PDB file of C-alpha atoms in Angstrom:
ATOM      1  CA  MET A 741     -29.016  11.827  17.785  1.00 36.00           C
ATOM      2  CA  THR A 742     -27.798  10.493  14.317  1.00 45.00           C
ATOM      3  CA  PRO A 743     -25.885   7.000  14.102  1.00 53.00           C
ATOM      4  CA  PRO A 744     -22.477   7.288  12.695  1.00 68.00           C
ATOM      5  CA  ALA A 745     -22.359   6.137   9.344  1.00 87.00           C
ATOM      6  CA  ALA A 746     -21.138   2.725   8.220  1.00 96.00           C
ATOM      7  CA  ARG A 747     -17.607   2.229   7.559  1.00 97.00           C
ATOM      8  CA  THR A 748     -15.432  -0.300   6.123  1.00 98.00           C
ATOM      9  CA  PRO A 749     -12.055  -1.158   7.694  1.00 97.00           C
ATOM     10  CA  PRO A 750      -9.208   1.005   7.233  1.00 97.00           C
ATOM     11  CA  ASP A 751      -7.214   1.019   3.861  1.00 98.00           C
ATOM     12  CA  THR A 752      -9.992  -1.150   2.448  1.00 98.00           C
ATOM     13  CA  VAL A 753     -12.158  -0.656  -0.367  1.00 98.00           C
ATOM     14  CA  ILE A 754     -14.951  -3.603  -1.062  1.00 98.00           C
ATOM     15  CA  TYR A 755     -16.721  -4.134  -4.406  1.00 99.00           C
ATOM     16  CA  ALA A 756     -20.029  -6.126  -3.797  1.00 99.00           C
ATOM     17  CA  ILE A 757     -21.422  -7.650  -6.977  1.00 99.00           C
ATOM     18  CA  GLY A 758     -24.920  -8.480  -7.146  1.00 98.00           C
ATOM     19  CA  ASP A 759     -26.753 -11.728  -8.756  1.00 98.00           C
ATOM     20  CA  VAL A 760     -24.785 -12.599 -12.137  1.00 98.00           C
ATOM     21  CA  HIS A 761     -27.330 -15.774 -13.122  1.00 98.00           C
ATOM     22  CA  GLY A 762     -25.201 -16.866 -15.821  1.00 98.00           C
ATOM     23  CA  ARG A 763     -24.149 -13.589 -17.368  1.00 98.00           C
ATOM     24  CA  SER A 764     -20.384 -14.243 -17.620  1.00 98.00           C
ATOM     25  CA  ASP A 765     -20.113 -11.421 -20.293  1.00 98.00           C
ATOM     26  CA  LEU A 766     -21.410  -8.860 -17.823  1.00 98.00           C
ATOM     27  CA  LEU A 767     -19.064 -10.400 -14.953  1.00 98.00           C
ATOM     28  CA  GLN A 768     -15.964 -10.017 -17.212  1.00 98.00           C
ATOM     29  CA  ALA A 769     -17.224  -6.246 -18.389  1.00 98.00           C
ATOM     30  CA  LEU A 770     -17.999  -5.308 -14.599  1.00 98.00           C
ATOM     31  CA  THR A 771     -14.639  -6.645 -13.302  1.00 98.00           C
ATOM     32  CA  ALA A 772     -12.729  -4.662 -15.838  1.00 98.00           C
ATOM     33  CA  ARG A 773     -14.536  -1.654 -14.507  1.00 98.00           C
ATOM     34  CA  ILE A 774     -13.887  -2.461 -10.912  1.00 98.00           C
ATOM     35  CA  VAL A 775     -10.017  -2.986 -11.631  1.00 98.00           C
ATOM     36  CA  GLU A 776      -9.915   0.287 -13.476  1.00 98.00           C
ATOM     37  CA  ASP A 777     -11.656   2.089 -10.503  1.00 98.00           C
ATOM     38  CA  ALA A 778      -9.687   0.387  -7.870  1.00 98.00           C
ATOM     39  CA  ALA A 779      -6.412   1.707  -9.944  1.00 97.00           C
ATOM     40  CA  ALA A 780      -7.584   5.319  -8.753  1.00 97.00           C
ATOM     41  CA  ARG A 781      -8.119   4.635  -4.938  1.00 97.00           C
ATOM     42  CA  ARG A 782      -5.627   4.939  -2.269  1.00 94.00           C
ATOM     43  CA  SER A 783      -6.997   1.763  -0.332  1.00 97.00           C
ATOM     44  CA  ARG A 784      -4.629  -1.089  -0.718  1.00 96.00           C
ATOM     45  CA  GLN A 785      -6.845  -3.977   0.385  1.00 98.00           C
ATOM     46  CA  ARG A 786      -9.089  -4.820  -2.353  1.00 98.00           C
ATOM     47  CA  ARG A 787     -11.842  -7.180  -2.063  1.00 98.00           C
ATOM     48  CA  LEU A 788     -14.494  -8.666  -4.285  1.00 98.00           C
ATOM     49  CA  VAL A 789     -17.637  -9.983  -2.969  1.00 99.00           C
ATOM     50  CA  LEU A 790     -19.990 -11.735  -4.892  1.00 99.00           C
ATOM     51  CA  LEU A 791     -23.492 -12.050  -3.490  1.00 99.00           C
ATOM     52  CA  GLY A 792     -24.519 -15.504  -5.056  1.00 98.00           C
ATOM     53  CA  ASP A 793     -26.948 -16.663  -7.555  1.00 98.00           C
ATOM     54  CA  TYR A 794     -23.852 -17.183 -10.216  1.00 98.00           C
ATOM     55  CA  VAL A 795     -26.056 -19.696 -12.090  1.00 98.00           C
ATOM     56  CA  SER A 796     -29.669 -20.291 -13.797  1.00 98.00           C
ATOM     57  CA  ARG A 797     -31.381 -18.158 -16.146  1.00 98.00           C
ATOM     58  CA  GLY A 798     -28.667 -16.817 -18.271  1.00 96.00           C
ATOM     59  CA  THR A 799     -26.675 -18.976 -20.827  1.00 94.00           C
ATOM     60  CA  GLY A 800     -23.327 -18.893 -19.174  1.00 97.00           C
ATOM     61  CA  SER A 801     -23.377 -20.486 -15.891  1.00 98.00           C
ATOM     62  CA  ARG A 802     -20.459 -22.812 -16.602  1.00 98.00           C
ATOM     63  CA  ARG A 803     -18.180 -19.733 -17.453  1.00 98.00           C
ATOM     64  CA  VAL A 804     -19.270 -17.808 -14.580  1.00 98.00           C
ATOM     65  CA  ILE A 805     -18.162 -20.712 -12.285  1.00 98.00           C
ATOM     66  CA  GLU A 806     -14.939 -21.193 -14.203  1.00 98.00           C
ATOM     67  CA  THR A 807     -14.224 -17.424 -13.784  1.00 98.00           C
ATOM     68  CA  LEU A 808     -14.604 -17.548 -10.064  1.00 98.00           C
ATOM     69  CA  ILE A 809     -12.482 -20.754  -9.781  1.00 98.00           C
ATOM     70  CA  ALA A 810      -9.658 -18.781 -11.382  1.00 98.00           C
ATOM     71  CA  PRO A 811      -7.526 -16.474  -9.126  1.00 98.00           C
ATOM     72  CA  PRO A 812      -9.169 -12.803  -8.747  1.00 98.00           C
ATOM     73  CA  PRO A 813      -7.596  -9.898 -10.555  1.00 98.00           C
ATOM     74  CA  ALA A 814      -4.115  -9.036  -9.385  1.00 98.00           C
ATOM     75  CA  GLY A 815      -4.155  -7.110  -5.906  1.00 98.00           C
ATOM     76  CA  PHE A 816      -7.718  -8.343  -5.233  1.00 98.00           C
ATOM     77  CA  SER A 817      -8.884 -11.046  -2.740  1.00 98.00           C
ATOM     78  CA  ARG A 818     -12.408 -12.790  -3.447  1.00 98.00           C
ATOM     79  CA  VAL A 819     -15.250 -13.704  -1.360  1.00 98.00           C
ATOM     80  CA  THR A 820     -18.052 -15.830  -2.875  1.00 98.00           C
ATOM     81  CA  LEU A 821     -21.406 -16.156  -0.979  1.00 99.00           C
ATOM     82  CA  ARG A 822     -24.112 -18.894  -1.709  1.00 98.00           C
ATOM     83  CA  GLY A 823     -27.243 -17.625  -3.158  1.00 98.00           C
ATOM     84  CA  ASN A 824     -30.683 -19.727  -3.357  1.00 98.00           C
ATOM     85  CA  HIS A 825     -29.868 -21.084  -6.869  1.00 98.00           C
ATOM     86  CA  GLU A 826     -26.554 -22.430  -5.532  1.00 98.00           C
ATOM     87  CA  ASP A 827     -28.770 -24.064  -2.699  1.00 98.00           C
ATOM     88  CA  TYR A 828     -31.181 -25.512  -5.264  1.00 98.00           C
ATOM     89  CA  TRP A 829     -28.321 -27.010  -7.278  1.00 98.00           C
ATOM     90  CA  LEU A 830     -26.584 -28.457  -4.188  1.00 98.00           C
ATOM     91  CA  ARG A 831     -29.770 -30.068  -2.855  1.00 98.00           C
ATOM     92  CA  PHE A 832     -30.718 -31.378  -6.196  1.00 98.00           C
ATOM     93  CA  LEU A 833     -27.545 -33.221  -6.706  1.00 98.00           C
ATOM     94  CA  ASP A 834     -27.594 -34.541  -3.063  1.00 98.00           C
ATOM     95  CA  GLY A 835     -31.139 -36.161  -4.046  1.00 98.00           C
ATOM     96  CA  ASP A 836     -33.749 -33.586  -3.390  1.00 98.00           C
ATOM     97  CA  LEU A 837     -35.670 -33.957  -6.557  1.00 98.00           C
ATOM     98  CA  ASP A 838     -38.289 -31.609  -5.534  1.00 98.00           C
ATOM     99  CA  ALA A 839     -35.710 -28.743  -5.091  1.00 98.00           C
ATOM    100  CA  GLY A 840     -34.687 -29.887  -8.582  1.00 98.00           C
ATOM    101  CA  ARG A 841     -38.252 -29.283  -9.791  1.00 98.00           C
ATOM    102  CA  ARG A 842     -38.318 -25.720  -8.037  1.00 98.00           C
ATOM    103  CA  TRP A 843     -34.905 -25.057  -9.407  1.00 98.00           C
ATOM    104  CA  PHE A 844     -35.854 -25.793 -12.860  1.00 97.00           C
ATOM    105  CA  LEU A 845     -38.981 -23.583 -12.445  1.00 97.00           C
ATOM    106  CA  TRP A 846     -37.200 -20.815 -11.481  1.00 97.00           C
ATOM    107  CA  GLY A 847     -34.536 -20.863 -14.526  1.00 97.00           C
ATOM    108  CA  GLY A 848     -32.206 -23.714 -13.531  1.00 98.00           C
ATOM    109  CA  LEU A 849     -33.070 -25.527 -16.797  1.00 97.00           C
ATOM    110  CA  ALA A 850     -30.454 -22.988 -18.174  1.00 97.00           C
ATOM    111  CA  VAL A 851     -27.636 -24.816 -16.388  1.00 98.00           C
ATOM    112  CA  LEU A 852     -28.034 -28.110 -17.965  1.00 98.00           C
ATOM    113  CA  PRO A 853     -27.008 -27.308 -21.580  1.00 97.00           C
ATOM    114  CA  ASP A 854     -23.682 -25.906 -20.038  1.00 97.00           C
ATOM    115  CA  TYR A 855     -22.893 -29.304 -18.728  1.00 98.00           C
ATOM    116  CA  GLY A 856     -24.080 -31.308 -21.930  1.00 97.00           C
ATOM    117  CA  VAL A 857     -27.271 -32.726 -20.488  1.00 97.00           C
ATOM    118  CA  GLU A 858     -30.489 -32.706 -22.380  1.00 93.00           C
ATOM    119  CA  ILE A 859     -33.912 -33.377 -21.069  1.00 92.00           C
ATOM    120  CA  GLY A 860     -35.527 -33.417 -24.643  1.00 90.00           C
ATOM    121  CA  PRO A 861     -39.259 -33.728 -25.049  1.00 92.00           C
ATOM    122  CA  ARG A 862     -39.461 -35.284 -21.327  1.00 93.00           C
ATOM    123  CA  ASP A 863     -41.630 -33.992 -18.682  1.00 95.00           C
ATOM    124  CA  TRP A 864     -38.831 -32.450 -16.593  1.00 93.00           C
ATOM    125  CA  HIS A 865     -41.804 -32.374 -13.550  1.00 95.00           C
ATOM    126  CA  ALA A 866     -41.825 -36.246 -13.411  1.00 97.00           C
ATOM    127  CA  ASP A 867     -39.884 -37.718 -11.001  1.00 97.00           C
ATOM    128  CA  ALA A 868     -38.198 -40.638 -13.229  1.00 97.00           C
ATOM    129  CA  THR A 869     -36.864 -37.490 -15.255  1.00 97.00           C
ATOM    130  CA  LEU A 870     -35.648 -35.664 -12.611  1.00 98.00           C
ATOM    131  CA  ALA A 871     -33.941 -38.610 -11.196  1.00 98.00           C
ATOM    132  CA  ASP A 872     -32.336 -39.172 -14.562  1.00 97.00           C
ATOM    133  CA  VAL A 873     -31.412 -35.722 -15.091  1.00 98.00           C
ATOM    134  CA  ARG A 874     -29.617 -35.558 -11.381  1.00 98.00           C
ATOM    135  CA  ARG A 875     -27.833 -38.573 -12.304  1.00 98.00           C
ATOM    136  CA  GLN A 876     -26.522 -37.123 -15.667  1.00 97.00           C
ATOM    137  CA  LEU A 877     -25.597 -33.644 -14.062  1.00 98.00           C
ATOM    138  CA  ALA A 878     -23.891 -35.249 -11.279  1.00 98.00           C
ATOM    139  CA  ALA A 879     -21.613 -37.192 -13.485  1.00 98.00           C
ATOM    140  CA  ALA A 880     -21.121 -34.068 -15.891  1.00 98.00           C
ATOM    141  CA  VAL A 881     -20.059 -31.218 -13.260  1.00 98.00           C
ATOM    142  CA  PRO A 882     -16.321 -31.099 -12.760  1.00 98.00           C
ATOM    143  CA  ALA A 883     -15.395 -31.814  -9.138  1.00 98.00           C
ATOM    144  CA  SER A 884     -13.471 -28.522  -9.175  1.00 98.00           C
ATOM    145  CA  HIS A 885     -17.078 -26.791  -9.910  1.00 98.00           C
ATOM    146  CA  LEU A 886     -18.798 -28.778  -7.206  1.00 98.00           C
ATOM    147  CA  ALA A 887     -16.241 -28.140  -4.755  1.00 98.00           C
ATOM    148  CA  PHE A 888     -16.362 -24.290  -5.672  1.00 98.00           C
ATOM    149  CA  VAL A 889     -20.020 -24.235  -4.999  1.00 98.00           C
ATOM    150  CA  ARG A 890     -19.929 -26.279  -1.699  1.00 98.00           C
ATOM    151  CA  ALA A 891     -17.323 -24.159  -0.412  1.00 98.00           C
ATOM    152  CA  THR A 892     -19.428 -21.005  -0.656  1.00 98.00           C
ATOM    153  CA  ARG A 893     -20.514 -19.359   2.557  1.00 98.00           C
ATOM    154  CA  THR A 894     -23.654 -17.734   3.533  1.00 98.00           C
ATOM    155  CA  SER A 895     -22.448 -14.760   5.323  1.00 98.00           C
ATOM    156  CA  TRP A 896     -19.318 -12.500   5.569  1.00 98.00           C
ATOM    157  CA  ARG A 897     -18.821  -9.532   7.718  1.00 98.00           C
ATOM    158  CA  SER A 898     -16.398  -6.702   7.176  1.00 98.00           C
ATOM    159  CA  GLY A 899     -16.392  -3.382   9.205  1.00 98.00           C
ATOM    160  CA  ASP A 900     -20.073  -2.008   9.612  1.00 98.00           C
ATOM    161  CA  TYR A 901     -21.412  -4.205   6.710  1.00 98.00           C
ATOM    162  CA  LEU A 902     -22.774  -7.584   6.485  1.00 98.00           C
ATOM    163  CA  PHE A 903     -22.702  -9.144   3.039  1.00 99.00           C
ATOM    164  CA  VAL A 904     -25.263 -11.977   2.428  1.00 99.00           C
ATOM    165  CA  HIS A 905     -27.554 -13.173  -0.589  1.00 99.00           C
ATOM    166  CA  ALA A 906     -31.066 -12.447   0.618  1.00 98.00           C
ATOM    167  CA  GLY A 907     -31.167 -10.644   3.971  1.00 98.00           C
ATOM    168  CA  VAL A 908     -31.484 -11.163   7.247  1.00 98.00           C
ATOM    169  CA  ARG A 909     -34.458 -11.731   9.695  1.00 98.00           C
ATOM    170  CA  PRO A 910     -35.457  -8.683  11.682  1.00 98.00           C
ATOM    171  CA  GLY A 911     -35.161  -8.888  15.484  1.00 97.00           C
ATOM    172  CA  VAL A 912     -32.777 -12.020  15.452  1.00 98.00           C
ATOM    173  CA  ALA A 913     -29.080 -11.311  16.397  1.00 98.00           C
ATOM    174  CA  LEU A 914     -26.784 -11.542  13.497  1.00 98.00           C
ATOM    175  CA  ALA A 915     -25.012 -14.376  15.198  1.00 97.00           C
ATOM    176  CA  ASP A 916     -28.145 -16.376  15.474  1.00 98.00           C
ATOM    177  CA  GLN A 917     -29.399 -16.017  11.875  1.00 98.00           C
ATOM    178  CA  ASP A 918     -30.577 -19.130  10.264  1.00 98.00           C
ATOM    179  CA  GLU A 919     -28.819 -19.971   7.067  1.00 98.00           C
ATOM    180  CA  HIS A 920     -31.873 -20.487   4.943  1.00 98.00           C
ATOM    181  CA  ASP A 921     -32.990 -17.050   5.791  1.00 98.00           C
ATOM    182  CA  LEU A 922     -29.688 -15.423   4.628  1.00 98.00           C
ATOM    183  CA  MET A 923     -30.212 -17.279   1.167  1.00 98.00           C
ATOM    184  CA  TRP A 924     -34.071 -17.043   0.692  1.00 98.00           C
ATOM    185  CA  ILE A 925     -35.714 -14.395   2.899  1.00 98.00           C
ATOM    186  CA  ARG A 926     -37.660 -11.529   1.268  1.00 98.00           C
ATOM    187  CA  GLN A 927     -40.132  -9.943   3.766  1.00 98.00           C
ATOM    188  CA  PRO A 928     -40.276  -9.310   6.524  1.00 98.00           C
ATOM    189  CA  PHE A 929     -36.517  -8.178   5.592  1.00 98.00           C
ATOM    190  CA  ILE A 930     -37.099  -6.013   2.700  1.00 98.00           C
ATOM    191  CA  GLY A 931     -39.882  -3.792   4.441  1.00 97.00           C
ATOM    192  CA  SER A 932     -37.950  -3.485   7.559  1.00 98.00           C
ATOM    193  CA  THR A 933     -36.378  -0.253   8.998  1.00 97.00           C
ATOM    194  CA  ALA A 934     -34.817  -1.954  12.074  1.00 97.00           C
ATOM    195  CA  ASP A 935     -31.170  -1.590  12.917  1.00 97.00           C
ATOM    196  CA  HIS A 936     -29.898  -4.917  11.996  1.00 98.00           C
ATOM    197  CA  GLY A 937     -26.514  -4.400  13.852  1.00 98.00           C
ATOM    198  CA  ALA A 938     -25.013  -4.009  10.531  1.00 98.00           C
ATOM    199  CA  VAL A 939     -25.793  -2.540   7.209  1.00 98.00           C
ATOM    200  CA  VAL A 940     -26.610  -5.593   4.993  1.00 98.00           C
ATOM    201  CA  VAL A 941     -25.671  -5.753   1.578  1.00 98.00           C
ATOM    202  CA  HIS A 942     -27.639  -7.968  -0.286  1.00 98.00           C
ATOM    203  CA  GLY A 943     -29.018  -9.273  -3.862  1.00 98.00           C
ATOM    204  CA  HIS A 944     -32.109 -11.592  -4.290  1.00 98.00           C
ATOM    205  CA  CYS A 945     -34.927  -9.013  -4.683  1.00 98.00           C
ATOM    206  CA  ILE A 946     -34.767  -7.410  -8.183  1.00 98.00           C
ATOM    207  CA  VAL A 947     -34.901  -3.649  -8.010  1.00 98.00           C
ATOM    208  CA  ASP A 948     -34.654  -1.031 -11.137  1.00 98.00           C
ATOM    209  CA  GLU A 949     -32.129   1.041  -9.170  1.00 98.00           C
ATOM    210  CA  PRO A 950     -30.096   0.018  -6.504  1.00 98.00           C
ATOM    211  CA  GLU A 951     -31.524   0.547  -3.140  1.00 98.00           C
ATOM    212  CA  LEU A 952     -29.329   2.385  -0.751  1.00 98.00           C
ATOM    213  CA  CYS A 953     -31.159   2.556   2.852  1.00 97.00           C
ATOM    214  CA  ALA A 954     -30.058   3.109   6.293  1.00 96.00           C
ATOM    215  CA  ASN A 955     -30.227  -0.368   7.478  1.00 98.00           C
ATOM    216  CA  ARG A 956     -29.439  -2.347   4.125  1.00 98.00           C
ATOM    217  CA  ILE A 957     -28.266  -2.204   0.413  1.00 98.00           C
ATOM    218  CA  GLY A 958     -29.966  -4.072  -2.246  1.00 98.00           C
ATOM    219  CA  ILE A 959     -28.302  -4.258  -5.863  1.00 98.00           C
ATOM    220  CA  ASP A 960     -29.785  -7.107  -7.522  1.00 98.00           C
ATOM    221  CA  THR A 961     -30.689  -5.193 -10.887  1.00 98.00           C
ATOM    222  CA  GLY A 962     -31.964  -8.123 -12.640  1.00 98.00           C
ATOM    223  CA  ALA A 963     -28.719  -8.582 -14.775  1.00 98.00           C
ATOM    224  CA  PHE A 964     -29.960 -11.912 -16.553  1.00 97.00           C
ATOM    225  CA  GLU A 965     -32.539  -9.669 -18.420  1.00 97.00           C
ATOM    226  CA  SER A 966     -31.802  -6.194 -18.021  1.00 98.00           C
ATOM    227  CA  GLY A 967     -28.312  -6.186 -18.951  1.00 98.00           C
ATOM    228  CA  VAL A 968     -27.376  -4.350 -16.049  1.00 98.00           C
ATOM    229  CA  LEU A 969     -24.864  -5.917 -13.593  1.00 98.00           C
ATOM    230  CA  THR A 970     -24.302  -3.810 -10.254  1.00 98.00           C
ATOM    231  CA  CYS A 971     -21.531  -3.503  -8.036  1.00 98.00           C
ATOM    232  CA  ILE A 972     -21.290  -1.105  -4.933  1.00 98.00           C
ATOM    233  CA  ALA A 973     -17.946   0.073  -4.063  1.00 98.00           C
ATOM    234  CA  LEU A 974     -17.576   0.695  -0.282  1.00 98.00           C
ATOM    235  CA  GLU A 975     -14.565   2.477   1.045  1.00 98.00           C
ATOM    236  CA  GLY A 976     -14.526   4.400   4.403  1.00 98.00           C
ATOM    237  CA  GLU A 977     -17.968   5.909   4.450  1.00 97.00           C
ATOM    238  CA  ARG A 978     -17.919   6.323   0.650  1.00 97.00           C
ATOM    239  CA  ARG A 979     -20.379   4.490  -1.493  1.00 98.00           C
ATOM    240  CA  ASP A 980     -20.025   4.420  -5.253  1.00 98.00           C
ATOM    241  CA  ILE A 981     -22.195   2.309  -7.721  1.00 98.00           C
ATOM    242  CA  LEU A 982     -20.657   0.734 -10.691  1.00 98.00           C
ATOM    243  CA  GLN A 983     -22.928  -0.986 -13.319  1.00 98.00           C
ATOM    244  CA  THR A 984     -22.631  -2.397 -16.735  1.00 98.00           C
TER     245      THR A 984
END
């Protein structure tokens, strides 16, 4: 027997947005499209769900955070999830120099100029450099920005959908999922055809086109490089793709 289609709660449309990675220009453009789309729908409960990775790689990380600190568009509520790059950022600021080293390797260096921090010709792999950069960054990041990042959550559920940054571990009940997996997992989640107990909407793994599978929906289209920031609009059983 075919399982019932996934649904959102009644009178609710959810707009899930993939990895932004510093592309504040694309976030603003996509938000405008979402507002226009919502005006043509009947649902009065309108939620924006951002799947994490707001910072790194692109050149507008600070502006992305400022956008998400500000109130959402009129008539919308907003959920902000934590991606692995926010996890890197927090761990580095909390003193984990190795997390900072890995973060910088995967695009975190792009965040530093946004907060007026310069490494210059120094070797950013070196502990002494990392410790100094951590000190400067901790002093430069506004308290409101840090509070926002610390307040992000690792999952959010609505109706038959679970929203996370990376995915879930197959075979583990949703209530028992490890937070590290929710922010970091790739395989075995991506290759799994298992029923996870909800349709998992996620980013983290870059795809050329959104992946709408029976058990998951992947919408990280590599906006920082491709210029394509993706949103999936979920309303009842309906699914629509909006992109920049």
